[in-house]
Amino acid sequence: MPERRVVIVGGGLVGSLAACYFAKRGWTVDLYEKRPDIRLPEHSDLVEHRSINLAISERGFSALRRLDPELEARVKEHVIPMHGRMIHALDGKQTSQAYDVFNKHINSVGRSTLIKLLLDEASSYSCVTLHFNYEFVKADFDTGRVELRDVERSEQASVDADLVVGADGAFSRVRQRLMSKVLMNYSQTYIEHGYCEFSMDPLDGSFAMDPNHLHIWPRGSFMLIALPNLDKSFTCTLFMPWSEFAKVESDAEVTAFFRKHFPDALALMGERRVCAEYAANPKGSLMYVKCAPSTYKSRAVILGDAAHAMVPFYGQGMNCGFEDIEALDRIMVKTLHESGQANDCTANLTDDQLHKALDEYSVTRAVDTSAIVDLALENYVEMRAKVVDFAYLARKHLEGLLHRLFPQRIIPLYTMVSFTSIPYAKVVSQWNRQTTWLHQTIRAVSVAAVIGIGAISVRVLGPRLPPLRELARMVTSKI
């Protein structure tokens, strides 16, 4: 069979892992990245402060494991386990909230470290060619002609491909081109909050705080978080409405703001550093993207943020992008097997078979990615406000107890998202059923308790209370 070539636009986390998957399945791979090679010493700092720290969990590890269990093991050598949230109160009191009753954990990992590992893995395949300093210009998906520009030499280049993969981020140019070929439903929404990053150095040669937690300073409408790094520092991120950022400009205002809301963090970071980094570091915007379909015939597909950018509050952006690749690979391999071939070389798919596989991926994946985009947005409210709310904590405790007793029947939302590979849409469906069941159970228990108390009161005190039926009605109307 003639050579099958895939052009991947974007050499970040999703693009580099996609290159490995396609290479393993027999494709000739050309990966184009507009930035320089960050593995070179002179470019190593290009992504150090690009955005919020990464948290990798089961969905991300599952995609690495399917490609190569040894790659998963190598990545795990560079992570720091985080077993729960450490909540910092205004008075400095710290309270740990475990992520899971069975001690499962998410993991902090450096963005540049992970990209370098994946680029090295891609480079290990002889059929992969990495092209740096090339930006996507346009593509004719029907003919497979992709045009690019060498940003260093300002020269045009072109390449022919059987398949074009867009992994070029939230502002994807491949997606823009795809929109001219399909009837795409597309939305891009900015939220009224931004972020700014800070750093916290080691203290006396060790971590300044417990490294096995994601630290949160919840303050209602805004919050500060901190994730550990392998060099024993923390990367801290302030999430806040733009209207609040506008009120904090001078060094004096920055210092006063941190003294009022994050005094313990300020003591560890240092006033001079906080002021300097607040002034120097960019204030990033937060947005989310939904689109469907994400494919065109047998010729193009977009993955990761290009198809479903999300706010970072569930730590699922990278994990979801990696799961995109695994989901696509599973469908392509399944389609190949259904054609009668016993091998996993998806480069052997015909155009019709590949078209079928991409269509199936687009339809099934859109439901799940839409669900996690919504969940990520909702989790912001939980992190900045609900983690100190009594009702939230009571439900968390009850669900944890029930999950321990019935681990297959009652599963907390966070556990389903972060520690399983249950499709996101099914996660939401199961969570809604559990919520209904819990409310009905609490309602029934409350009514039973009132009836019991009422019966005892009548026996002891006589008929001085409203009828039991009326008491039950009064209680259930409040639940």
Coordinates of C-alpha atoms in Angstrom, one line a residue, residues 10-358:
G10 CA 1.2 22.3 16.5
G11 CA 4.0 20.7 18.4
G12 CA 2.8 21.2 22.0
L13 CA 1.5 18.5 24.3
V14 CA -1.3 17.2 22.2
G15 CA 0.5 17.5 18.8
S16 CA 3.6 15.7 20.0
L17 CA 1.6 12.8 21.5
A18 CA -0.5 12.6 18.4
A19 CA 2.7 12.3 16.3
C20 CA 3.8 9.3 18.4
Y21 CA 0.4 7.6 18.0
F22 CA 0.3 8.0 14.2
A23 CA 3.9 6.9 13.9
K24 CA 3.2 3.8 15.9
R25 CA 0.3 3.0 13.5
G26 CA 2.4 3.1 10.4
W27 CA 1.9 6.7 9.2
T28 CA 4.7 9.0 7.9
V29 CA 4.5 12.0 10.2
D30 CA 5.4 15.7 9.6
L31 CA 4.9 17.8 12.7
Y32 CA 5.1 21.6 12.3
E33 CA 5.6 23.9 15.3
K34 CA 5.8 27.7 15.0
R35 CA 8.1 28.1 18.0
P36 CA 11.7 27.0 18.2
D37 CA 12.7 23.6 19.7
I38 CA 12.4 24.1 23.4
R39 CA 14.8 21.2 24.0
L40 CA 17.7 23.4 22.9
P41 CA 19.3 25.2 25.9
E42 CA 18.8 28.6 24.3
H43 CA 15.1 28.1 24.0
S44 CA 14.4 26.2 27.2
D45 CA 12.6 29.0 29.0
L46 CA 10.0 29.6 26.3
V47 CA 7.2 27.8 28.1
E48 CA 8.3 28.1 31.7
H49 CA 5.8 30.8 32.5
R50 CA 3.3 30.2 29.6
S51 CA 0.3 29.5 31.8
I52 CA -1.1 27.7 34.8
N53 CA 0.7 24.6 36.0
L54 CA -0.4 21.2 34.7
A55 CA -2.1 18.4 36.6
I56 CA -2.0 15.0 35.1
S57 CA -4.5 12.3 36.2
E58 CA -5.9 9.0 35.0
R59 CA -7.1 10.1 31.6
G60 CA -3.8 11.5 30.7
F61 CA -1.9 8.5 32.0
S62 CA -4.3 6.2 30.1
A63 CA -3.3 7.8 26.8
L64 CA 0.4 7.5 27.6
R65 CA -0.1 3.9 28.7
R66 CA -1.9 2.9 25.5
L67 CA 1.0 4.3 23.5
D68 CA 3.8 2.8 25.6
P69 CA 3.7 1.8 29.3
E70 CA 7.4 2.7 29.5
L71 CA 6.6 6.3 28.5
E72 CA 3.9 6.5 31.2
A73 CA 6.6 5.3 33.7
R74 CA 9.1 7.9 32.5
V75 CA 6.5 10.7 32.9
K76 CA 5.7 9.5 36.4
E77 CA 9.3 10.0 37.4
H78 CA 8.8 13.8 36.9
V79 CA 5.5 14.3 38.8
I80 CA 4.6 15.3 42.3
P81 CA 1.6 13.6 43.8
M82 CA -1.1 15.8 45.2
H83 CA -3.5 13.9 47.5
G84 CA -5.9 16.7 48.1
R85 CA -6.6 20.4 48.5
M86 CA -5.0 22.4 51.3
I87 CA -7.4 25.2 52.2
H88 CA -5.8 28.3 53.6
A89 CA -8.1 30.4 55.8
L90 CA -7.6 34.1 56.4
D91 CA -6.1 33.5 59.9
G92 CA -3.5 31.1 58.4
K93 CA -5.3 27.9 59.5
Q94 CA -4.8 25.1 57.0
T95 CA -7.3 22.3 56.4
S96 CA -6.7 19.3 54.1
Q97 CA -9.5 18.0 51.9
A98 CA -8.6 14.6 50.4
Y99 CA -9.5 14.1 46.7
D100 CA -10.5 10.5 47.2
V101 CA -11.4 8.2 50.1
F102 CA -9.1 5.5 48.7
N103 CA -6.1 7.9 48.6
K104 CA -6.0 8.4 44.8
H105 CA -4.3 11.5 43.7
I106 CA -3.6 13.9 40.8
N107 CA -0.1 14.9 39.9
S108 CA 1.7 18.2 39.3
V109 CA 4.0 18.2 36.3
G110 CA 6.0 20.9 34.6
R111 CA 4.8 21.9 31.1
S112 CA 8.2 22.2 29.6
T113 CA 9.3 18.9 31.1
L114 CA 6.4 17.0 29.7
I115 CA 6.7 18.6 26.2
K116 CA 10.4 17.7 26.1
L117 CA 9.6 14.1 27.0
L118 CA 7.0 13.8 24.3
L119 CA 9.1 15.5 21.6
D120 CA 11.9 13.1 22.5
E121 CA 9.5 10.2 22.2
A122 CA 8.3 11.5 18.8
S123 CA 11.9 11.9 17.6
S124 CA 12.6 8.2 18.4
Y125 CA 10.3 7.1 15.5
S126 CA 12.2 7.1 12.2
C127 CA 9.0 8.0 10.3
V128 CA 8.6 11.3 12.3
T129 CA 10.1 14.6 11.1
L130 CA 9.9 17.6 13.4
H131 CA 9.8 21.0 11.8
F132 CA 10.3 24.0 14.1
N133 CA 9.7 27.7 13.3
Y134 CA 7.0 26.9 10.8
E135 CA 3.5 28.5 11.1
F136 CA 0.4 27.2 9.3
V137 CA -0.8 29.5 6.5
K138 CA -3.6 27.5 4.9
A139 CA -4.7 24.1 3.6
D140 CA -6.7 22.7 0.8
F141 CA -8.1 19.7 2.6
D142 CA -9.6 18.2 -0.6
T143 CA -6.2 18.0 -2.3
G144 CA -4.2 17.6 0.9
R145 CA -1.9 20.6 0.1
V146 CA -0.8 22.4 3.2
E147 CA 1.1 25.7 3.0
L148 CA 3.4 26.9 5.8
R149 CA 5.8 29.8 6.4
D150 CA 9.3 29.5 7.8
V151 CA 9.2 32.3 10.4
E152 CA 13.0 32.7 10.5
R153 CA 13.5 33.0 6.8
S154 CA 10.1 34.3 5.9
E155 CA 9.9 31.7 3.2
Q156 CA 6.8 29.7 2.0
A157 CA 6.8 26.0 2.0
S158 CA 4.2 23.4 1.1
V159 CA 3.6 19.7 1.8
D160 CA 1.0 17.1 0.7
A161 CA -0.8 15.1 3.2
D162 CA -3.5 12.4 3.3
L163 CA -4.7 13.7 6.7
V164 CA -4.2 17.1 8.4
V165 CA -4.4 17.2 12.2
G166 CA -4.9 20.6 13.9
A167 CA -3.4 20.7 17.4
D168 CA -2.6 24.3 17.3
G169 CA -4.4 25.6 20.4
A170 CA -7.4 27.6 21.3
F171 CA -6.9 30.1 18.5
S172 CA -6.4 27.4 15.9
R173 CA -5.8 28.4 12.3
V174 CA -6.6 24.9 11.2
R175 CA -10.0 25.2 12.9
Q176 CA -10.6 28.5 11.0
R177 CA -9.8 26.8 7.8
L178 CA -12.1 23.8 8.7
M179 CA -15.0 26.2 9.3
S180 CA -14.9 27.2 5.6
K181 CA -15.5 23.5 4.7
V182 CA -18.1 22.3 7.2
L183 CA -21.2 23.7 8.8
M184 CA -19.5 24.1 12.2
N185 CA -21.4 25.2 15.3
Y186 CA -18.8 27.3 17.1
S187 CA -18.7 29.4 20.2
Q188 CA -15.9 31.2 22.0
T189 CA -16.7 32.7 25.4
Y190 CA -14.5 34.8 27.7
I191 CA -15.2 34.8 31.4
E192 CA -15.0 38.0 33.5
H193 CA -11.9 36.7 35.3
G194 CA -8.2 36.8 34.5
Y195 CA -5.1 35.4 36.1
C196 CA -1.6 36.3 37.1
E197 CA 1.3 34.0 38.1
F198 CA 3.7 34.3 40.9
S199 CA 6.5 32.1 42.3
M200 CA 7.4 30.8 45.8
D201 CA 11.0 29.8 46.3
P202 CA 12.1 26.9 48.5
L203 CA 12.5 27.7 52.2
D204 CA 15.8 26.5 53.8
G205 CA 16.3 24.1 50.9
S206 CA 12.9 22.5 51.1
F207 CA 9.3 23.2 50.1
A208 CA 7.8 26.2 51.8
M209 CA 4.5 24.3 52.2
D210 CA 3.3 20.7 52.0
P211 CA 4.2 19.6 48.5
N212 CA 1.6 16.9 48.3
H213 CA -1.4 19.2 48.1
L214 CA -2.9 21.7 45.7
H215 CA -3.0 24.8 47.9
I216 CA -6.0 27.1 47.7
W217 CA -6.8 30.4 49.3
P218 CA -10.6 30.7 48.6
R219 CA -11.9 34.2 48.9
G220 CA -15.4 34.0 47.4
S221 CA -15.1 35.9 44.1
F222 CA -11.4 35.2 43.7
M223 CA -8.7 32.8 44.8
L224 CA -5.0 32.1 44.9
I225 CA -3.7 28.6 44.2
A226 CA -0.2 27.0 44.4
L227 CA 1.2 23.8 42.8
P228 CA 4.5 22.3 43.6
N229 CA 7.5 22.0 41.3
L230 CA 10.3 19.4 41.3
D231 CA 12.9 22.1 42.2
K232 CA 10.9 22.5 45.5
S233 CA 9.4 25.8 44.4
F234 CA 5.7 26.5 44.0
T235 CA 3.9 28.2 41.1
C236 CA 1.1 30.4 42.4
T237 CA -1.7 31.7 40.4
L238 CA -4.2 34.5 41.3
F239 CA -7.6 34.2 39.6
M240 CA -9.7 37.3 40.0
P241 CA -12.3 39.4 38.2
W242 CA -10.9 42.0 35.9
S243 CA -12.7 44.6 37.8
E244 CA -10.6 43.7 40.9
F245 CA -7.4 43.6 38.9
A246 CA -8.1 47.2 37.9
K247 CA -8.2 48.3 41.5
V248 CA -4.7 46.9 42.2
E249 CA -2.0 48.7 40.3
S250 CA 0.8 50.3 42.5
D251 CA 3.2 48.3 44.7
A252 CA 1.4 49.7 47.8
E253 CA -1.9 48.5 46.5
V254 CA -0.5 45.0 45.7
T255 CA 1.0 44.7 49.1
A256 CA -2.1 45.9 50.8
F257 CA -4.2 43.5 48.8
F258 CA -2.1 40.4 49.6
R259 CA -1.8 41.4 53.3
K260 CA -5.5 41.6 53.5
H261 CA -6.4 38.4 51.6
F262 CA -3.4 36.2 51.6
P263 CA -1.1 37.1 54.5
D264 CA 0.5 33.7 54.9
A265 CA 1.2 33.4 51.2
L266 CA 2.7 36.9 51.2
A267 CA 5.1 36.0 54.0
L268 CA 6.4 33.0 52.1
M269 CA 6.6 34.7 48.7
G270 CA 8.0 38.1 49.9
E271 CA 6.5 41.5 49.4
R272 CA 9.2 42.6 47.0
R273 CA 8.9 39.6 44.7
V274 CA 5.1 39.7 44.7
C275 CA 5.1 43.4 43.7
A276 CA 7.8 42.7 41.0
E277 CA 6.0 39.7 39.5
Y278 CA 2.6 41.4 39.6
A279 CA 4.0 44.2 37.6
A280 CA 6.1 42.1 35.2
N281 CA 4.0 39.0 34.5
P282 CA 1.1 39.2 32.0
K283 CA -2.5 39.1 33.1
G284 CA -3.9 36.3 31.1
S285 CA -7.5 35.9 30.0
L286 CA -9.7 32.9 30.5
M287 CA -12.0 31.5 27.8
Y288 CA -13.6 28.4 26.5
V289 CA -14.4 27.0 23.1
K290 CA -17.0 24.6 21.8
C291 CA -17.3 23.4 18.2
A292 CA -18.8 20.6 16.2
P293 CA -18.1 18.9 13.9
S294 CA -14.3 18.6 14.4
T295 CA -13.5 16.7 11.3
Y296 CA -13.8 16.9 7.5
K297 CA -14.3 13.8 5.4
S298 CA -11.1 11.7 5.6
R299 CA -8.9 14.7 5.4
A300 CA -8.8 16.7 8.6
V301 CA -9.4 16.6 12.3
I302 CA -8.8 19.1 15.2
L303 CA -7.8 17.9 18.7
G304 CA -7.2 19.4 22.1
D305 CA -7.8 23.1 22.7
A306 CA -8.3 23.6 19.0
A307 CA -11.6 21.7 19.4
H308 CA -12.5 22.4 23.0
A309 CA -10.5 24.9 25.0
M310 CA -11.6 25.1 28.6
V311 CA -10.9 27.1 31.7
P312 CA -8.3 25.4 33.9
F313 CA -10.3 24.7 37.1
Y314 CA -10.7 21.0 36.7
G315 CA -7.2 20.3 35.6
Q316 CA -8.6 18.4 32.6
G317 CA -7.4 20.5 29.6
M318 CA -4.3 18.4 28.9
N319 CA -5.9 15.2 30.1
C320 CA -8.9 15.7 27.8
G321 CA -6.6 16.5 24.9
F322 CA -4.6 13.3 25.5
E323 CA -7.9 11.4 25.7
D324 CA -8.9 12.8 22.3
I325 CA -5.9 11.1 20.8
E326 CA -6.7 7.8 22.6
A327 CA -10.3 7.9 21.6
L328 CA -9.5 8.7 18.0
D329 CA -6.9 5.9 17.9
R330 CA -9.4 3.4 19.4
I331 CA -12.0 4.2 16.8
M332 CA -9.5 4.0 13.9
V333 CA -8.2 0.6 15.1
K334 CA -11.8 -0.6 15.6
T335 CA -12.7 0.5 12.0
L336 CA -9.6 -1.3 10.7
H337 CA -10.5 -4.5 12.5
E338 CA -14.1 -4.3 11.2
S339 CA -12.7 -4.3 7.7
G340 CA -11.2 -7.7 8.3
Q341 CA -7.6 -6.7 9.1
A342 CA -6.1 -8.1 12.2
N343 CA -3.2 -5.7 12.6
D344 CA -3.3 -2.2 14.2
C345 CA -1.7 -0.3 11.3
T346 CA -4.3 2.4 10.7
A347 CA -2.2 3.7 7.8
N348 CA -3.9 0.8 5.9
L349 CA -7.3 2.4 6.3
T350 CA -8.9 3.4 3.0
D351 CA -10.2 6.9 2.5
D352 CA -13.8 5.6 3.0
Q353 CA -12.8 3.8 6.1
L354 CA -11.0 6.8 7.5
H355 CA -13.9 9.0 6.7
K356 CA -16.2 6.7 8.7
A357 CA -13.8 6.6 11.6
L358 CA -13.4 10.4 11.7

